Amino acid sequence: MEKSKVLIIGATGRLGYHLAQFSLQFGHPTYILIRDSSLNDPNKAQKLNFLSTAGAIPLKGSLEDENSLTEAVKQVDVVICSIPSKQALDQKLLLKVIKESGCIKKFIPSEFGVDPNKIQLYNLAHRFYAGKTEIRRLIEAEDIPYTYICCNLFMGYLLPSLAQPGLKAPPRDKVTIFGDGNAKAVFVKDVDVAACTINAIDDPRTLNKTLYLRPQGNVYSINELVAMWENKIGRELEKIHVPEEELLLKIKESSYPDNLEMIFIYSAFVKGDHTYFNIDECGVDGTKLYPHLKFTTVNEHLDTLV
């Protein structure tokens, strides 16, 4: 089967760079939308040079420029957007162009996190998830073919601190347990998310579906993470227990976005927003669709932090 031509928006970002690499590796004709300003950033310029050398086709443009978007979109079959979540609404003009082009067989919007439809504390996190939710509604209202990728949390966020607010590394003396410590969160390495996303491009099983990632070795509660960490460092940590009500009060007393870290902890490790539902009832499971993919486990990632 002929490989789809792919346009990646956000290819100089961490996830976008991996998406472009895997797109090329899997044999897709790969186009990357780049701003002129990207060439002035040494890190971004280096990434662009590597991708171009590997075969990616750079196209000048931006999400604010309708003409450049139109020129880019009409050359491809699939569009993947990997801009930061806080910029989700910047995809509105892109949706207009995709709808008018009529040539896109799949759009993968900038999601790559927790499913906004599954958040149980939406009133607290509304400002963070509202953009993603609005983009979803627009996609579906315009009958744009899509796949939503929900990987929950990247391993580089919260896991390195064992979900301890304000810390950048795992604790070695005392640790805070939120709630009863038993709700399970999901962490996936960004490079693994990228590999799964590219596998889904030409897979009809993912069309107009939400694809969830919940690898068996990547689902842990705070209690389990702490026990694993204690075993690795050979030391028992002092446990400080913070009830759900106390954490909720701290969140409400803090302003947005300063309280986002606590919101994510509450969502994942108290409410269990990553794992309380059955995937088969609301989407497809990427680990089942692509059993050949190897996911870096939480255990392996914590080994790098000892």
Short mmCIF file of C-alpha atoms in Angstrom, two decimals:
data_model
loop_
_atom_site.label_atom_id
_atom_site.label_comp_id
_atom_site.label_asym_id
_atom_site.label_seq_id
_atom_site.Cartn_x
_atom_site.Cartn_y
_atom_site.Cartn_z
CA MET A 1 0.00 0.00 0.00
CA GLU A 2 1.25 3.47 -0.88
CA LYS A 3 2.30 5.45 2.16
CA SER A 4 0.36 8.60 2.96
CA LYS A 5 2.04 11.96 2.52
CA VAL A 6 2.30 13.63 5.91
CA LEU A 7 2.50 17.27 7.02
CA ILE A 8 3.85 17.81 10.53
CA ILE A 9 3.27 21.13 12.27
CA GLY A 10 5.56 21.71 15.23
CA ALA A 11 8.45 19.57 13.97
CA THR A 12 11.05 21.51 15.96
CA GLY A 13 9.34 20.71 19.26
CA ARG A 14 10.30 17.67 21.29
CA LEU A 15 7.36 15.47 20.27
CA GLY A 16 7.10 16.95 16.77
CA TYR A 17 10.75 16.17 16.07
CA HIS A 18 10.21 12.52 16.99
CA LEU A 19 7.04 12.44 14.86
CA ALA A 20 8.97 13.70 11.84
CA GLN A 21 11.78 11.21 12.43
CA PHE A 22 9.41 8.24 12.62
CA SER A 23 7.38 9.47 9.66
CA LEU A 24 10.56 9.42 7.58
CA GLN A 25 11.75 6.15 9.07
CA PHE A 26 8.43 4.46 8.21
CA GLY A 27 8.67 5.64 4.61
CA HIS A 28 6.10 8.44 4.52
CA PRO A 29 6.80 11.41 2.25
CA THR A 30 7.17 13.95 5.05
CA TYR A 31 6.59 17.70 4.92
CA ILE A 32 7.34 20.05 7.81
CA LEU A 33 5.84 23.52 8.23
CA ILE A 34 8.48 25.98 9.43
CA ARG A 35 8.45 29.63 10.44
CA ASP A 36 11.20 31.96 9.28
CA SER A 37 11.98 32.61 12.95
CA SER A 38 12.88 28.93 13.44
CA LEU A 39 15.98 29.43 11.31
CA ASN A 40 17.25 32.02 13.81
CA ASP A 41 17.12 29.56 16.71
CA PRO A 42 20.30 27.39 16.71
CA ASN A 43 18.58 24.40 18.31
CA LYS A 44 15.60 24.51 15.94
CA ALA A 45 17.84 25.15 12.95
CA GLN A 46 19.89 22.08 13.81
CA LYS A 47 16.75 19.93 14.00
CA LEU A 48 15.49 21.30 10.68
CA ASN A 49 18.83 20.62 9.04
CA PHE A 50 18.82 17.02 10.30
CA LEU A 51 15.25 16.42 9.13
CA SER A 52 15.90 18.00 5.74
CA THR A 53 19.01 15.89 5.27
CA ALA A 54 16.97 12.80 6.18
CA GLY A 55 14.46 13.65 3.44
CA ALA A 56 11.85 15.90 5.02
CA ILE A 57 10.50 18.65 2.75
CA PRO A 58 10.40 22.05 4.50
CA LEU A 59 7.52 24.38 3.70
CA LYS A 60 7.54 27.99 4.86
CA GLY A 61 4.43 29.00 6.72
CA SER A 62 2.58 29.35 10.02
CA LEU A 63 -0.77 28.64 11.62
CA GLU A 64 -1.67 32.33 11.22
CA ASP A 65 -1.05 32.43 7.46
CA GLU A 66 -3.96 30.97 5.49
CA ASN A 67 -2.19 31.04 2.12
CA SER A 68 0.82 29.09 3.37
CA LEU A 69 -1.43 26.59 5.12
CA THR A 70 -3.45 26.07 1.95
CA GLU A 71 -0.31 25.48 -0.11
CA ALA A 72 0.99 22.99 2.45
CA VAL A 73 -2.23 21.07 3.07
CA LYS A 74 -3.01 20.49 -0.62
CA GLN A 75 0.27 18.56 -0.99
CA VAL A 76 -0.48 15.88 1.64
CA ASP A 77 -2.95 13.25 2.82
CA VAL A 78 -2.46 13.49 6.59
CA VAL A 79 -1.84 16.46 8.89
CA ILE A 80 -0.35 16.08 12.38
CA CYS A 81 -0.23 19.07 14.70
CA SER A 82 2.01 18.93 17.77
CA ILE A 83 1.94 22.48 19.06
CA PRO A 84 1.76 23.05 22.87
CA SER A 85 -1.61 22.39 24.52
CA LYS A 86 -1.99 26.01 25.60
CA GLN A 87 -2.00 26.97 21.91
CA ALA A 88 -4.72 24.47 20.94
CA LEU A 89 -7.06 27.16 19.59
CA ASP A 90 -4.37 28.25 17.12
CA GLN A 91 -5.52 25.24 15.05
CA LYS A 92 -8.81 26.93 14.08
CA LEU A 93 -7.52 28.38 10.80
CA LEU A 94 -5.89 25.04 9.99
CA LEU A 95 -9.26 23.31 10.41
CA LYS A 96 -10.83 25.78 7.98
CA VAL A 97 -8.12 25.07 5.41
CA ILE A 98 -8.41 21.29 5.89
CA LYS A 99 -12.18 21.43 5.43
CA GLU A 100 -11.95 23.57 2.29
CA SER A 101 -9.17 21.47 0.76
CA GLY A 102 -11.20 18.26 0.85
CA CYS A 103 -8.03 16.21 0.40
CA ILE A 104 -7.11 15.27 3.97
CA LYS A 105 -7.96 11.70 4.92
CA LYS A 106 -6.88 12.09 8.54
CA PHE A 107 -6.11 14.95 10.92
CA ILE A 108 -4.30 14.28 14.19
CA PRO A 109 -4.75 17.43 16.30
CA SER A 110 -2.56 18.61 19.13
CA GLU A 111 -3.79 16.45 22.01
CA PHE A 112 -1.16 13.98 23.27
CA GLY A 113 -2.30 14.08 26.89
CA VAL A 114 -5.26 13.19 29.07
CA ASP A 115 -8.58 12.75 27.27
CA PRO A 116 -10.42 16.03 28.00
CA ASN A 117 -13.71 14.13 27.80
CA LYS A 118 -12.63 11.94 30.73
CA ILE A 119 -11.53 14.67 33.13
CA GLN A 120 -13.58 14.50 36.35
CA LEU A 121 -12.47 17.90 37.68
CA TYR A 122 -13.29 19.89 34.59
CA ASN A 123 -14.34 22.97 36.56
CA LEU A 124 -10.82 23.21 38.04
CA ALA A 125 -8.92 22.48 34.83
CA HIS A 126 -11.33 24.15 32.41
CA ARG A 127 -8.87 26.76 31.19
CA PHE A 128 -6.31 24.10 30.31
CA TYR A 129 -8.64 21.66 28.55
CA ALA A 130 -11.19 24.06 27.06
CA GLY A 131 -9.12 24.68 23.91
CA LYS A 132 -8.70 20.99 23.17
CA THR A 133 -12.39 20.37 23.74
CA GLU A 134 -13.39 23.22 21.42
CA ILE A 135 -11.10 21.93 18.67
CA ARG A 136 -12.61 18.46 18.99
CA ARG A 137 -16.12 19.85 18.60
CA LEU A 138 -15.10 21.84 15.52
CA ILE A 139 -13.44 18.79 13.94
CA GLU A 140 -16.53 16.67 14.47
CA ALA A 141 -18.96 19.40 13.38
CA GLU A 142 -17.06 19.81 10.10
CA ASP A 143 -16.82 16.03 9.53
CA ILE A 144 -13.04 16.18 9.32
CA PRO A 145 -11.59 12.65 9.58
CA TYR A 146 -9.51 12.41 12.72
CA THR A 147 -7.62 10.37 15.28
CA TYR A 148 -7.17 11.73 18.81
CA ILE A 149 -4.02 10.49 20.56
CA CYS A 150 -4.37 10.30 24.36
CA CYS A 151 -1.13 9.22 26.01
CA ASN A 152 -1.87 10.82 29.42
CA LEU A 153 1.48 12.08 30.83
CA PHE A 154 4.92 12.16 29.26
CA MET A 155 7.61 10.53 31.39
CA GLY A 156 9.44 13.82 31.68
CA TYR A 157 6.56 15.35 33.67
CA LEU A 158 5.76 14.50 37.33
CA LEU A 159 7.44 11.08 37.16
CA PRO A 160 11.00 12.39 37.75
CA SER A 161 9.81 13.88 41.07
CA LEU A 162 7.44 11.02 41.99
CA ALA A 163 4.65 13.58 41.68
CA GLN A 164 6.10 15.88 44.36
CA PRO A 165 5.14 19.52 43.69
CA GLY A 166 8.14 21.76 43.14
CA LEU A 167 10.73 18.99 42.94
CA LYS A 168 12.78 18.19 39.82
CA ALA A 169 14.26 14.90 41.08
CA PRO A 170 12.93 11.98 43.15
CA PRO A 171 12.90 12.56 46.93
CA ARG A 172 15.43 10.71 49.09
CA ASP A 173 14.16 11.46 52.60
CA LYS A 174 10.40 12.11 52.69
CA VAL A 175 7.54 11.87 50.24
CA THR A 176 3.96 13.15 50.08
CA ILE A 177 1.15 10.70 49.36
CA PHE A 178 -1.99 12.34 47.98
CA GLY A 179 -5.36 10.82 48.77
CA ASP A 180 -5.10 7.13 49.58
CA GLY A 181 -2.24 6.77 47.09
CA ASN A 182 -3.93 3.99 45.13
CA ALA A 183 -5.27 5.75 42.01
CA LYS A 184 -3.13 4.85 39.01
CA ALA A 185 -1.56 7.23 36.51
CA VAL A 186 -0.09 6.52 33.07
CA PHE A 187 3.31 7.74 31.87
CA VAL A 188 4.60 7.26 28.31
CA LYS A 189 7.90 8.38 26.81
CA ASP A 190 7.45 10.97 24.07
CA VAL A 191 9.46 8.98 21.53
CA ASP A 192 7.11 6.00 22.08
CA VAL A 193 4.06 8.24 21.62
CA ALA A 194 5.52 9.40 18.32
CA ALA A 195 6.12 5.85 17.08
CA CYS A 196 2.56 4.83 17.92
CA THR A 197 1.12 7.94 16.27
CA ILE A 198 2.88 7.26 12.98
CA ASN A 199 1.72 3.64 13.06
CA ALA A 200 -1.86 4.94 13.30
CA ILE A 201 -1.67 7.16 10.21
CA ASP A 202 -2.79 4.60 7.64
CA ASP A 203 -4.60 2.29 10.06
CA PRO A 204 -8.37 2.29 9.31
CA ARG A 205 -9.02 0.97 12.84
CA THR A 206 -8.09 4.40 14.22
CA LEU A 207 -10.24 6.49 11.88
CA ASN A 208 -12.55 8.81 13.82
CA LYS A 209 -11.46 7.16 17.06
CA THR A 210 -9.61 8.12 20.22
CA LEU A 211 -6.42 6.10 20.53
CA TYR A 212 -5.35 5.56 24.13
CA LEU A 213 -1.95 4.47 25.38
CA ARG A 214 -1.91 2.47 28.60
CA PRO A 215 1.11 0.12 28.41
CA GLN A 216 1.17 -2.48 31.16
CA GLY A 217 4.56 -1.39 32.51
CA ASN A 218 3.59 2.27 32.60
CA VAL A 219 0.58 2.31 34.94
CA TYR A 220 1.35 3.03 38.60
CA SER A 221 -0.10 4.60 41.74
CA ILE A 222 1.95 6.88 43.99
CA ASN A 223 2.16 4.07 46.55
CA GLU A 224 3.61 1.76 43.91
CA LEU A 225 6.02 4.40 42.59
CA VAL A 226 7.31 5.13 46.09
CA ALA A 227 7.78 1.43 46.86
CA MET A 228 9.69 0.95 43.60
CA TRP A 229 11.88 3.98 44.30
CA GLU A 230 12.59 2.87 47.88
CA ASN A 231 13.70 -0.50 46.56
CA LYS A 232 16.05 1.17 44.08
CA ILE A 233 17.73 3.47 46.61
CA GLY A 234 17.67 0.95 49.47
CA ARG A 235 15.97 3.33 51.87
CA GLU A 236 12.47 3.79 53.29
CA LEU A 237 11.08 7.30 52.93
CA GLU A 238 9.06 9.18 55.52
CA LYS A 239 5.44 9.32 54.31
CA ILE A 240 3.39 12.50 54.61
CA HIS A 241 -0.27 11.92 53.81
CA VAL A 242 -2.34 14.73 52.29
CA PRO A 243 -6.10 13.98 52.12
CA GLU A 244 -8.03 14.75 48.95
CA GLU A 245 -9.85 17.66 50.60
CA GLU A 246 -6.57 19.31 51.63
CA LEU A 247 -5.09 19.05 48.13
CA LEU A 248 -8.31 20.39 46.64
CA LEU A 249 -8.18 23.36 49.00
CA LYS A 250 -4.57 24.11 48.00
CA ILE A 251 -5.56 24.04 44.34
CA LYS A 252 -8.48 26.44 44.89
CA GLU A 253 -6.33 28.80 46.95
CA SER A 254 -3.72 29.02 44.17
CA SER A 255 -4.13 30.89 40.91
CA TYR A 256 -4.01 29.43 37.40
CA PRO A 257 -1.58 28.42 35.89
CA ASP A 258 0.53 28.21 39.06
CA ASN A 259 -1.69 25.42 40.35
CA LEU A 260 -1.49 23.27 37.19
CA GLU A 261 1.00 20.84 38.68
CA MET A 262 -1.31 20.16 41.64
CA ILE A 263 -4.29 19.90 39.28
CA PHE A 264 -2.52 17.22 37.25
CA ILE A 265 -1.55 15.36 40.44
CA TYR A 266 -5.13 15.53 41.69
CA SER A 267 -6.49 14.40 38.33
CA ALA A 268 -4.10 11.47 37.91
CA PHE A 269 -3.33 10.26 41.42
CA VAL A 270 -6.53 11.09 43.31
CA LYS A 271 -9.38 10.98 40.77
CA GLY A 272 -7.71 8.35 38.57
CA ASP A 273 -8.62 10.19 35.35
CA HIS A 274 -6.14 8.12 33.33
CA THR A 275 -7.49 4.70 34.23
CA TYR A 276 -11.03 4.73 35.66
CA PHE A 277 -12.64 3.81 32.32
CA ASN A 278 -12.54 0.83 29.96
CA ILE A 279 -10.69 1.76 26.77
CA ASP A 280 -12.64 -0.67 24.60
CA GLU A 281 -15.89 1.13 25.42
CA CYS A 282 -14.74 4.54 24.18
CA GLY A 283 -11.82 4.11 21.80
CA VAL A 284 -8.96 1.86 20.74
CA ASP A 285 -5.91 0.67 22.68
CA GLY A 286 -2.63 1.47 20.93
CA THR A 287 -0.73 -1.20 22.83
CA LYS A 288 -3.12 -3.83 21.48
CA LEU A 289 -3.18 -2.44 17.93
CA TYR A 290 0.63 -2.34 17.72
CA PRO A 291 2.03 -5.17 19.88
CA HIS A 292 5.33 -4.92 17.99
CA LEU A 293 6.09 -1.56 19.60
CA LYS A 294 8.26 -1.59 22.71
CA PHE A 295 7.40 1.03 25.31
CA THR A 296 9.98 2.30 27.78
CA THR A 297 8.65 1.26 31.19
CA VAL A 298 8.39 3.37 34.34
CA ASN A 299 10.83 0.99 36.01
CA GLU A 300 13.38 1.58 33.25
CA HIS A 301 12.94 5.33 33.44
CA LEU A 302 13.41 5.42 37.23
CA ASP A 303 16.64 3.45 36.78
CA THR A 304 18.06 6.48 34.98
CA LEU A 305 17.33 8.67 38.04
CA VAL A 306 19.02 6.61 40.74
#
